[in-house]
JSON list of C-alpha atoms in Angstrom, two decimals:
[
{"chain": "C", "resi": 1339, "resn": "MET", "atom": "CA", "xyz": [-11.10, -17.57, 13.95]},
{"chain": "C", "resi": 1340, "resn": "LEU", "atom": "CA", "xyz": [-11.53, -14.72, 11.62]},
{"chain": "C", "resi": 1341, "resn": "ASP", "atom": "CA", "xyz": [-9.85, -16.59, 8.84]},
{"chain": "C", "resi": 1342, "resn": "PRO", "atom": "CA", "xyz": [-8.12, -19.99, 8.93]},
{"chain": "C", "resi": 1343, "resn": "ASP", "atom": "CA", "xyz": [-4.97, -18.92, 9.98]},
{"chain": "C", "resi": 1344, "resn": "THR", "atom": "CA", "xyz": [-6.02, -15.65, 12.20]},
{"chain": "C", "resi": 1345, "resn": "VAL", "atom": "CA", "xyz": [-7.04, -16.46, 16.10]},
{"chain": "C", "resi": 1346, "resn": "VAL", "atom": "CA", "xyz": [-8.46, -13.59, 18.13]},
{"chain": "C", "resi": 1347, "resn": "SER", "atom": "CA", "xyz": [-9.20, -13.87, 22.29]},
{"chain": "C", "resi": 1348, "resn": "PRO", "atom": "CA", "xyz": [-10.72, -11.33, 24.09]},
{"chain": "C", "resi": 1349, "resn": "THR", "atom": "CA", "xyz": [-7.76, -9.21, 24.34]},
{"chain": "C", "resi": 1350, "resn": "SER", "atom": "CA", "xyz": [-6.42, -9.49, 20.97]},
{"chain": "C", "resi": 1351, "resn": "TYR", "atom": "CA", "xyz": [-8.10, -5.79, 19.85]},
{"chain": "C", "resi": 1352, "resn": "GLU", "atom": "CA", "xyz": [-6.09, -4.53, 22.80]},
{"chain": "C", "resi": 1353, "resn": "ALA", "atom": "CA", "xyz": [-3.04, -5.99, 21.48]},
{"chain": "C", "resi": 1354, "resn": "ALA", "atom": "CA", "xyz": [-3.26, -4.84, 18.58]},
{"chain": "C", "resi": 1355, "resn": "LEU", "atom": "CA", "xyz": [-4.09, -1.57, 19.16]},
{"chain": "C", "resi": 1356, "resn": "LEU", "atom": "CA", "xyz": [-0.73, -1.25, 21.08]},
{"chain": "C", "resi": 1357, "resn": "ALA", "atom": "CA", "xyz": [0.88, -3.09, 18.44]},
{"chain": "C", "resi": 1358, "resn": "ALA", "atom": "CA", "xyz": [0.28, -0.41, 16.18]},
{"chain": "C", "resi": 1359, "resn": "GLY", "atom": "CA", "xyz": [1.07, 2.33, 19.07]},
{"chain": "C", "resi": 1360, "resn": "CYS", "atom": "CA", "xyz": [4.19, 1.08, 19.36]},
{"chain": "C", "resi": 1361, "resn": "ALA", "atom": "CA", "xyz": [4.87, 0.59, 15.25]},
{"chain": "C", "resi": 1362, "resn": "ILE", "atom": "CA", "xyz": [3.99, 4.87, 15.45]},
{"chain": "C", "resi": 1363, "resn": "GLU", "atom": "CA", "xyz": [6.46, 5.53, 18.32]},
{"chain": "C", "resi": 1364, "resn": "ALA", "atom": "CA", "xyz": [9.39, 3.56, 16.31]},
{"chain": "C", "resi": 1365, "resn": "ALA", "atom": "CA", "xyz": [9.00, 5.53, 13.41]},
{"chain": "C", "resi": 1366, "resn": "GLU", "atom": "CA", "xyz": [8.94, 8.50, 15.26]},
{"chain": "C", "resi": 1367, "resn": "ARG", "atom": "CA", "xyz": [11.89, 7.46, 17.27]},
{"chain": "C", "resi": 1368, "resn": "GLY", "atom": "CA", "xyz": [13.92, 5.45, 15.09]},
{"chain": "C", "resi": 1369, "resn": "GLY", "atom": "CA", "xyz": [13.01, 2.62, 16.93]},
{"chain": "C", "resi": 1370, "resn": "PHE", "atom": "CA", "xyz": [11.86, -1.22, 16.68]},
{"chain": "C", "resi": 1371, "resn": "ALA", "atom": "CA", "xyz": [8.87, -2.07, 17.73]},
{"chain": "C", "resi": 1372, "resn": "LEU", "atom": "CA", "xyz": [9.03, -5.80, 18.96]},
{"chain": "C", "resi": 1373, "resn": "VAL", "atom": "CA", "xyz": [5.54, -6.39, 18.70]},
{"chain": "C", "resi": 1374, "resn": "ARG", "atom": "CA", "xyz": [2.21, -9.23, 18.46]},
{"chain": "C", "resi": 1375, "resn": "PRO", "atom": "CA", "xyz": [0.58, -9.68, 16.54]},
{"chain": "C", "resi": 1376, "resn": "PRO", "atom": "CA", "xyz": [2.55, -8.91, 13.07]},
{"chain": "C", "resi": 1377, "resn": "GLY", "atom": "CA", "xyz": [0.74, -6.58, 10.54]},
{"chain": "C", "resi": 1378, "resn": "HIS", "atom": "CA", "xyz": [1.70, -6.74, 6.90]},
{"chain": "C", "resi": 1379, "resn": "HIS", "atom": "CA", "xyz": [-0.83, -9.30, 5.73]},
{"chain": "C", "resi": 1380, "resn": "ALA", "atom": "CA", "xyz": [-3.58, -7.04, 6.99]},
{"chain": "C", "resi": 1381, "resn": "LEU", "atom": "CA", "xyz": [-5.99, -5.63, 4.50]},
{"chain": "C", "resi": 1382, "resn": "PRO", "atom": "CA", "xyz": [-7.62, -2.06, 4.44]},
{"chain": "C", "resi": 1383, "resn": "GLY", "atom": "CA", "xyz": [-10.98, -4.16, 5.22]},
{"chain": "C", "resi": 1384, "resn": "ARG", "atom": "CA", "xyz": [-10.07, -6.95, 7.01]},
{"chain": "C", "resi": 1385, "resn": "ALA", "atom": "CA", "xyz": [-7.56, -9.46, 9.29]},
{"chain": "C", "resi": 1386, "resn": "MET", "atom": "CA", "xyz": [-5.34, -11.93, 7.33]},
{"chain": "C", "resi": 1387, "resn": "GLY", "atom": "CA", "xyz": [-3.03, -14.33, 8.09]},
{"chain": "C", "resi": 1388, "resn": "PHE", "atom": "CA", "xyz": [-2.17, -13.63, 11.80]},
{"chain": "C", "resi": 1389, "resn": "CYS", "atom": "CA", "xyz": [-2.35, -9.97, 11.19]},
{"chain": "C", "resi": 1390, "resn": "LEU", "atom": "CA", "xyz": [-5.30, -7.89, 12.61]},
{"chain": "C", "resi": 1391, "resn": "PHE", "atom": "CA", "xyz": [-4.50, -4.28, 11.81]},
{"chain": "C", "resi": 1392, "resn": "ASP", "atom": "CA", "xyz": [-1.45, -3.44, 8.77]},
{"chain": "C", "resi": 1393, "resn": "ASN", "atom": "CA", "xyz": [1.16, -1.85, 11.95]},
{"chain": "C", "resi": 1394, "resn": "ILE", "atom": "CA", "xyz": [4.05, -0.60, 9.15]},
{"chain": "C", "resi": 1395, "resn": "ALA", "atom": "CA", "xyz": [1.22, 1.37, 7.12]},
{"chain": "C", "resi": 1396, "resn": "ILE", "atom": "CA", "xyz": [-0.37, 3.04, 10.36]},
{"chain": "C", "resi": 1397, "resn": "ALA", "atom": "CA", "xyz": [3.19, 3.72, 10.93]},
{"chain": "C", "resi": 1398, "resn": "ALA", "atom": "CA", "xyz": [4.04, 5.34, 7.68]},
{"chain": "C", "resi": 1399, "resn": "ARG", "atom": "CA", "xyz": [0.48, 7.24, 7.53]},
{"chain": "C", "resi": 1400, "resn": "ASP", "atom": "CA", "xyz": [1.45, 9.05, 10.96]},
{"chain": "C", "resi": 1401, "resn": "ALA", "atom": "CA", "xyz": [4.85, 10.07, 10.00]},
{"chain": "C", "resi": 1402, "resn": "GLN", "atom": "CA", "xyz": [3.60, 11.38, 6.69]},
{"chain": "C", "resi": 1403, "resn": "ALA", "atom": "CA", "xyz": [0.98, 13.35, 8.85]},
{"chain": "C", "resi": 1404, "resn": "GLN", "atom": "CA", "xyz": [3.81, 14.31, 10.89]},
{"chain": "C", "resi": 1405, "resn": "GLY", "atom": "CA", "xyz": [5.90, 16.58, 7.91]},
{"chain": "C", "resi": 1406, "resn": "ILE", "atom": "CA", "xyz": [7.34, 13.18, 6.10]},
{"chain": "C", "resi": 1407, "resn": "GLU", "atom": "CA", "xyz": [6.54, 13.59, 2.61]},
{"chain": "C", "resi": 1408, "resn": "ARG", "atom": "CA", "xyz": [8.68, 10.14, 1.41]},
{"chain": "C", "resi": 1409, "resn": "VAL", "atom": "CA", "xyz": [8.46, 6.77, 3.06]},
{"chain": "C", "resi": 1410, "resn": "ALA", "atom": "CA", "xyz": [10.27, 3.62, 2.05]},
{"chain": "C", "resi": 1411, "resn": "ILE", "atom": "CA", "xyz": [9.08, 0.36, 3.38]},
{"chain": "C", "resi": 1412, "resn": "VAL", "atom": "CA", "xyz": [11.27, -2.94, 2.80]},
{"chain": "C", "resi": 1413, "resn": "ASP", "atom": "CA", "xyz": [9.60, -6.26, 3.79]},
{"chain": "C", "resi": 1414, "resn": "TRP", "atom": "CA", "xyz": [12.15, -8.89, 4.40]},
{"chain": "C", "resi": 1415, "resn": "ASP", "atom": "CA", "xyz": [9.57, -10.97, 6.03]},
{"chain": "C", "resi": 1416, "resn": "VAL", "atom": "CA", "xyz": [9.35, -14.65, 4.14]},
{"chain": "C", "resi": 1417, "resn": "HIS", "atom": "CA", "xyz": [6.12, -14.58, 3.26]},
{"chain": "C", "resi": 1418, "resn": "HIS", "atom": "CA", "xyz": [5.18, -11.25, 0.40]},
{"chain": "C", "resi": 1419, "resn": "GLY", "atom": "CA", "xyz": [3.49, -8.13, 2.55]},
{"chain": "C", "resi": 1420, "resn": "ASN", "atom": "CA", "xyz": [0.23, -7.87, 0.65]},
{"chain": "C", "resi": 1421, "resn": "GLY", "atom": "CA", "xyz": [-1.61, -5.90, 2.74]},
{"chain": "C", "resi": 1422, "resn": "THR", "atom": "CA", "xyz": [1.33, -3.47, 3.16]},
{"chain": "C", "resi": 1423, "resn": "GLU", "atom": "CA", "xyz": [0.96, -3.43, -0.34]},
{"chain": "C", "resi": 1424, "resn": "GLU", "atom": "CA", "xyz": [-2.81, -2.93, -0.77]},
{"chain": "C", "resi": 1425, "resn": "ILE", "atom": "CA", "xyz": [-2.93, -0.24, 0.71]},
{"chain": "C", "resi": 1426, "resn": "PHE", "atom": "CA", "xyz": [0.27, 1.61, -0.86]},
{"chain": "C", "resi": 1427, "resn": "ARG", "atom": "CA", "xyz": [-0.26, 0.59, -4.58]},
{"chain": "C", "resi": 1428, "resn": "ASP", "atom": "CA", "xyz": [-1.65, 3.38, -5.99]},
{"chain": "C", "resi": 1429, "resn": "ASP", "atom": "CA", "xyz": [-0.02, 5.97, -3.57]},
{"chain": "C", "resi": 1430, "resn": "PRO", "atom": "CA", "xyz": [3.33, 7.31, -4.96]},
{"chain": "C", "resi": 1431, "resn": "SER", "atom": "CA", "xyz": [4.50, 9.09, -1.69]},
{"chain": "C", "resi": 1432, "resn": "VAL", "atom": "CA", "xyz": [5.29, 5.40, 0.05]},
{"chain": "C", "resi": 1433, "resn": "PHE", "atom": "CA", "xyz": [7.42, 3.03, -1.93]},
{"chain": "C", "resi": 1434, "resn": "PHE", "atom": "CA", "xyz": [7.19, -1.00, -1.26]},
{"chain": "C", "resi": 1435, "resn": "VAL", "atom": "CA", "xyz": [9.61, -3.48, -1.44]},
{"chain": "C", "resi": 1436, "resn": "SER", "atom": "CA", "xyz": [9.10, -7.55, -0.17]},
{"chain": "C", "resi": 1437, "resn": "MET", "atom": "CA", "xyz": [11.72, -9.50, -0.83]},
{"chain": "C", "resi": 1438, "resn": "HIS", "atom": "CA", "xyz": [10.24, -13.26, -0.28]},
{"chain": "C", "resi": 1439, "resn": "GLN", "atom": "CA", "xyz": [9.68, -16.65, -0.94]},
{"chain": "C", "resi": 1440, "resn": "TRP", "atom": "CA", "xyz": [8.06, -17.82, -4.17]},
{"chain": "C", "resi": 1441, "resn": "PRO", "atom": "CA", "xyz": [5.84, -19.34, -4.92]},
{"chain": "C", "resi": 1442, "resn": "PHE", "atom": "CA", "xyz": [4.50, -19.60, -1.42]},
{"chain": "C", "resi": 1443, "resn": "TYR", "atom": "CA", "xyz": [1.65, -17.98, 1.20]},
{"chain": "C", "resi": 1444, "resn": "PRO", "atom": "CA", "xyz": [-0.38, -15.33, 0.53]},
{"chain": "C", "resi": 1445, "resn": "GLY", "atom": "CA", "xyz": [0.33, -16.21, -3.32]},
{"chain": "C", "resi": 1446, "resn": "THR", "atom": "CA", "xyz": [1.00, -12.55, -4.28]},
{"chain": "C", "resi": 1447, "resn": "GLY", "atom": "CA", "xyz": [4.13, -10.50, -5.32]},
{"chain": "C", "resi": 1448, "resn": "GLY", "atom": "CA", "xyz": [4.94, -12.31, -8.09]},
{"chain": "C", "resi": 1449, "resn": "ALA", "atom": "CA", "xyz": [7.64, -10.62, -11.14]},
{"chain": "C", "resi": 1450, "resn": "ASP", "atom": "CA", "xyz": [4.94, -9.06, -13.13]},
{"chain": "C", "resi": 1451, "resn": "ASP", "atom": "CA", "xyz": [3.32, -7.47, -9.92]},
{"chain": "C", "resi": 1452, "resn": "GLN", "atom": "CA", "xyz": [5.26, -4.42, -10.16]},
{"chain": "C", "resi": 1453, "resn": "ASN", "atom": "CA", "xyz": [4.37, -0.42, -10.42]},
{"chain": "C", "resi": 1454, "resn": "ASP", "atom": "CA", "xyz": [6.42, 2.75, -10.40]},
{"chain": "C", "resi": 1455, "resn": "THR", "atom": "CA", "xyz": [6.60, 2.70, -6.54]},
{"chain": "C", "resi": 1456, "resn": "THR", "atom": "CA", "xyz": [5.51, -1.03, -5.81]},
{"chain": "C", "resi": 1457, "resn": "LEU", "atom": "CA", "xyz": [8.69, -3.71, -6.30]},
{"chain": "C", "resi": 1458, "resn": "ASN", "atom": "CA", "xyz": [8.30, -7.70, -5.36]},
{"chain": "C", "resi": 1459, "resn": "VAL", "atom": "CA", "xyz": [11.22, -9.72, -5.50]},
{"chain": "C", "resi": 1460, "resn": "PRO", "atom": "CA", "xyz": [10.21, -12.95, -5.47]},
{"chain": "C", "resi": 1461, "resn": "LEU", "atom": "CA", "xyz": [13.22, -15.68, -4.74]},
{"chain": "C", "resi": 1462, "resn": "SER", "atom": "CA", "xyz": [13.07, -19.50, -4.88]},
{"chain": "C", "resi": 1463, "resn": "ALA", "atom": "CA", "xyz": [12.80, -21.62, -1.53]},
{"chain": "C", "resi": 1464, "resn": "GLY", "atom": "CA", "xyz": [16.89, -22.29, -0.19]},
{"chain": "C", "resi": 1465, "resn": "CYS", "atom": "CA", "xyz": [17.60, -19.02, -0.76]},
{"chain": "C", "resi": 1466, "resn": "GLY", "atom": "CA", "xyz": [20.27, -17.78, 1.82]},
{"chain": "C", "resi": 1467, "resn": "ASP", "atom": "CA", "xyz": [22.43, -14.55, 2.93]},
{"chain": "C", "resi": 1468, "resn": "GLU", "atom": "CA", "xyz": [24.75, -14.25, -0.37]},
{"chain": "C", "resi": 1469, "resn": "ASP", "atom": "CA", "xyz": [21.10, -14.49, -2.55]},
{"chain": "C", "resi": 1470, "resn": "TYR", "atom": "CA", "xyz": [19.58, -11.62, -0.58]},
{"chain": "C", "resi": 1471, "resn": "GLU", "atom": "CA", "xyz": [22.61, -9.68, -0.50]},
{"chain": "C", "resi": 1472, "resn": "ARG", "atom": "CA", "xyz": [22.85, -9.48, -4.16]},
{"chain": "C", "resi": 1473, "resn": "ALA", "atom": "CA", "xyz": [18.96, -8.81, -5.20]},
{"chain": "C", "resi": 1474, "resn": "PHE", "atom": "CA", "xyz": [19.57, -5.93, -2.19]},
{"chain": "C", "resi": 1475, "resn": "ASP", "atom": "CA", "xyz": [22.59, -4.38, -3.95]},
{"chain": "C", "resi": 1476, "resn": "HIS", "atom": "CA", "xyz": [21.15, -5.17, -7.43]},
{"chain": "C", "resi": 1477, "resn": "VAL", "atom": "CA", "xyz": [17.60, -4.30, -7.29]},
{"chain": "C", "resi": 1478, "resn": "VAL", "atom": "CA", "xyz": [16.33, -2.62, -4.18]},
{"chain": "C", "resi": 1479, "resn": "GLU", "atom": "CA", "xyz": [18.88, 0.02, -3.30]},
{"chain": "C", "resi": 1480, "resn": "PRO", "atom": "CA", "xyz": [18.79, 1.02, -6.80]},
{"chain": "C", "resi": 1481, "resn": "ALA", "atom": "CA", "xyz": [15.09, 1.60, -6.51]},
{"chain": "C", "resi": 1482, "resn": "LEU", "atom": "CA", "xyz": [15.15, 3.24, -3.51]},
{"chain": "C", "resi": 1483, "resn": "ARG", "atom": "CA", "xyz": [18.28, 5.50, -3.77]},
{"chain": "C", "resi": 1484, "resn": "ALA", "atom": "CA", "xyz": [16.01, 6.92, -7.01]},
{"chain": "C", "resi": 1485, "resn": "PHE", "atom": "CA", "xyz": [13.26, 7.52, -5.32]},
{"chain": "C", "resi": 1486, "resn": "GLU", "atom": "CA", "xyz": [15.12, 9.36, -2.10]},
{"chain": "C", "resi": 1487, "resn": "PRO", "atom": "CA", "xyz": [13.03, 8.44, 1.13]},
{"chain": "C", "resi": 1488, "resn": "GLU", "atom": "CA", "xyz": [13.59, 11.07, 4.35]},
{"chain": "C", "resi": 1489, "resn": "LEU", "atom": "CA", "xyz": [12.01, 7.23, 6.38]},
{"chain": "C", "resi": 1490, "resn": "VAL", "atom": "CA", "xyz": [12.57, 3.81, 5.66]},
{"chain": "C", "resi": 1491, "resn": "ILE", "atom": "CA", "xyz": [10.30, 1.79, 7.97]},
{"chain": "C", "resi": 1492, "resn": "VAL", "atom": "CA", "xyz": [11.64, -2.55, 7.78]},
{"chain": "C", "resi": 1493, "resn": "SER", "atom": "CA", "xyz": [8.84, -5.01, 8.02]},
{"chain": "C", "resi": 1494, "resn": "ALA", "atom": "CA", "xyz": [11.22, -7.03, 10.24]},
{"chain": "C", "resi": 1495, "resn": "GLY", "atom": "CA", "xyz": [10.19, -10.88, 9.59]},
{"chain": "C", "resi": 1496, "resn": "PHE", "atom": "CA", "xyz": [12.83, -13.19, 10.68]},
{"chain": "C", "resi": 1497, "resn": "ASP", "atom": "CA", "xyz": [10.95, -16.44, 9.46]},
{"chain": "C", "resi": 1498, "resn": "ALA", "atom": "CA", "xyz": [13.37, -16.60, 6.24]},
{"chain": "C", "resi": 1499, "resn": "HIS", "atom": "CA", "xyz": [16.20, -18.21, 8.85]},
{"chain": "C", "resi": 1500, "resn": "THR", "atom": "CA", "xyz": [17.59, -21.37, 7.90]},
{"chain": "C", "resi": 1501, "resn": "GLU", "atom": "CA", "xyz": [15.73, -22.91, 11.34]},
{"chain": "C", "resi": 1502, "resn": "ASP", "atom": "CA", "xyz": [12.35, -21.21, 11.02]},
{"chain": "C", "resi": 1503, "resn": "PRO", "atom": "CA", "xyz": [9.50, -23.91, 10.68]},
{"chain": "C", "resi": 1504, "resn": "LEU", "atom": "CA", "xyz": [7.41, -22.70, 8.55]},
{"chain": "C", "resi": 1505, "resn": "ALA", "atom": "CA", "xyz": [9.25, -21.82, 5.13]},
{"chain": "C", "resi": 1506, "resn": "SER", "atom": "CA", "xyz": [12.00, -22.96, 3.44]},
{"chain": "C", "resi": 1507, "resn": "MET", "atom": "CA", "xyz": [14.64, -20.06, 3.36]},
{"chain": "C", "resi": 1508, "resn": "ASN", "atom": "CA", "xyz": [18.53, -20.23, 4.96]},
{"chain": "C", "resi": 1509, "resn": "VAL", "atom": "CA", "xyz": [19.48, -16.89, 5.68]},
{"chain": "C", "resi": 1510, "resn": "THR", "atom": "CA", "xyz": [21.56, -16.37, 9.08]},
{"chain": "C", "resi": 1511, "resn": "GLU", "atom": "CA", "xyz": [21.97, -14.42, 11.98]},
{"chain": "C", "resi": 1512, "resn": "ASP", "atom": "CA", "xyz": [25.01, -12.52, 9.56]},
{"chain": "C", "resi": 1513, "resn": "GLY", "atom": "CA", "xyz": [22.30, -12.21, 6.83]},
{"chain": "C", "resi": 1514, "resn": "PHE", "atom": "CA", "xyz": [19.57, -10.69, 9.30]},
{"chain": "C", "resi": 1515, "resn": "ARG", "atom": "CA", "xyz": [22.34, -8.17, 10.37]},
{"chain": "C", "resi": 1516, "resn": "GLU", "atom": "CA", "xyz": [23.44, -6.81, 6.84]},
{"chain": "C", "resi": 1517, "resn": "LEU", "atom": "CA", "xyz": [20.09, -6.67, 5.60]},
{"chain": "C", "resi": 1518, "resn": "ALA", "atom": "CA", "xyz": [19.60, -4.39, 8.54]},
{"chain": "C", "resi": 1519, "resn": "ARG", "atom": "CA", "xyz": [22.74, -2.33, 8.34]},
{"chain": "C", "resi": 1520, "resn": "ARG", "atom": "CA", "xyz": [21.80, -2.28, 4.24]},
{"chain": "C", "resi": 1521, "resn": "SER", "atom": "CA", "xyz": [17.94, -0.91, 5.02]},
{"chain": "C", "resi": 1522, "resn": "ALA", "atom": "CA", "xyz": [19.34, 1.93, 7.46]},
{"chain": "C", "resi": 1523, "resn": "ALA", "atom": "CA", "xyz": [21.86, 3.09, 5.20]},
{"chain": "C", "resi": 1524, "resn": "LEU", "atom": "CA", "xyz": [19.53, 3.87, 2.34]},
{"chain": "C", "resi": 1525, "resn": "ALA", "atom": "CA", "xyz": [17.31, 7.26, 4.33]},
{"chain": "C", "resi": 1526, "resn": "PRO", "atom": "CA", "xyz": [18.26, 9.55, 7.24]},
{"chain": "C", "resi": 1527, "resn": "ARG", "atom": "CA", "xyz": [15.76, 8.32, 9.70]},
{"chain": "C", "resi": 1528, "resn": "VAL", "atom": "CA", "xyz": [15.04, 3.76, 9.98]},
{"chain": "C", "resi": 1529, "resn": "ALA", "atom": "CA", "xyz": [12.62, 2.12, 12.10]},
{"chain": "C", "resi": 1530, "resn": "ALA", "atom": "CA", "xyz": [11.40, -1.45, 12.02]},
{"chain": "C", "resi": 1531, "resn": "VAL", "atom": "CA", "xyz": [8.30, -3.25, 13.12]},
{"chain": "C", "resi": 1532, "resn": "LEU", "atom": "CA", "xyz": [8.53, -6.75, 14.19]},
{"chain": "C", "resi": 1533, "resn": "GLU", "atom": "CA", "xyz": [6.81, -9.36, 11.17]},
{"chain": "C", "resi": 1534, "resn": "GLY", "atom": "CA", "xyz": [6.85, -13.16, 11.31]},
{"chain": "C", "resi": 1535, "resn": "GLY", "atom": "CA", "xyz": [9.29, -15.28, 13.11]},
{"chain": "C", "resi": 1536, "resn": "TYR", "atom": "CA", "xyz": [8.44, -18.54, 14.62]},
{"chain": "C", "resi": 1537, "resn": "ASP", "atom": "CA", "xyz": [11.40, -20.42, 16.38]},
{"chain": "C", "resi": 1538, "resn": "PRO", "atom": "CA", "xyz": [11.27, -18.92, 19.78]},
{"chain": "C", "resi": 1539, "resn": "ARG", "atom": "CA", "xyz": [14.88, -20.33, 20.41]},
{"chain": "C", "resi": 1540, "resn": "THR", "atom": "CA", "xyz": [16.32, -18.29, 18.16]},
{"chain": "C", "resi": 1541, "resn": "LEU", "atom": "CA", "xyz": [14.29, -15.14, 17.26]},
{"chain": "C", "resi": 1542, "resn": "PRO", "atom": "CA", "xyz": [15.85, -13.14, 20.39]},
{"chain": "C", "resi": 1543, "resn": "GLY", "atom": "CA", "xyz": [19.34, -13.94, 18.11]},
{"chain": "C", "resi": 1544, "resn": "LEU", "atom": "CA", "xyz": [18.00, -13.03, 15.63]},
{"chain": "C", "resi": 1545, "resn": "VAL", "atom": "CA", "xyz": [16.71, -9.52, 16.31]},
{"chain": "C", "resi": 1546, "resn": "GLU", "atom": "CA", "xyz": [19.51, -8.84, 18.63]},
{"chain": "C", "resi": 1547, "resn": "ALA", "atom": "CA", "xyz": [21.46, -9.33, 15.02]},
{"chain": "C", "resi": 1548, "resn": "ALA", "atom": "CA", "xyz": [19.31, -6.96, 13.45]},
{"chain": "C", "resi": 1549, "resn": "LEU", "atom": "CA", "xyz": [19.31, -4.45, 16.05]},
{"chain": "C", "resi": 1550, "resn": "GLU", "atom": "CA", "xyz": [23.21, -4.24, 15.28]},
{"chain": "C", "resi": 1551, "resn": "GLY", "atom": "CA", "xyz": [23.14, -3.73, 11.94]},
{"chain": "C", "resi": 1552, "resn": "PHE", "atom": "CA", "xyz": [20.37, -1.24, 12.13]},
{"chain": "C", "resi": 1553, "resn": "SER", "atom": "CA", "xyz": [23.10, 0.90, 14.54]},
{"chain": "C", "resi": 1554, "resn": "ALA", "atom": "CA", "xyz": [25.95, 0.30, 12.62]},
{"chain": "C", "resi": 1555, "resn": "GLU", "atom": "CA", "xyz": [27.56, 3.12, 11.43]},
{"chain": "C", "resi": 1556, "resn": "ARG", "atom": "CA", "xyz": [26.62, 4.38, 7.97]}
]
């Protein structure tokens, strides 16, 4: 037990390295890294909340090492991406957006937690497709259009789904398809990394819907 939520076994380190490597590949190819363990709670110095390494942050840094100057990270996991925020909070070259249930684990990402390239969009329990789309249209999209990212990487969590057991949101397959479509329209290149999603019955269909959204004509 690394913390009350984060369990490791003898092969967890190898799995975490492979997850980070897949995230790098996804950012390079414009793909979707379907990986475990997830990453967006991992802090610079320690694991947290199921996460060992911050996969999306590693992918963003690698993309910058390959010549991308401005990266946007859009996190629609139901939990605030506190690890990703901490890594990039003082970096003007990475714009971090998190849309999440509030108040909720890990207790960060409130309305007052903002800066020039950190945008938190706390949403009340029970929000569904229309609420997410409205927030995206009126808050997220204008901020990212102004930033002009060359690459958008999505922390694609599906635990805001109406049937997910760990949260209290009501996003549907159509909602995730639309979030993916709108995210893909924000930059010349888009990639995604799997975060939460804890209903094995619904997760495959939600990922398929997001893939449809990411590949839709812009």
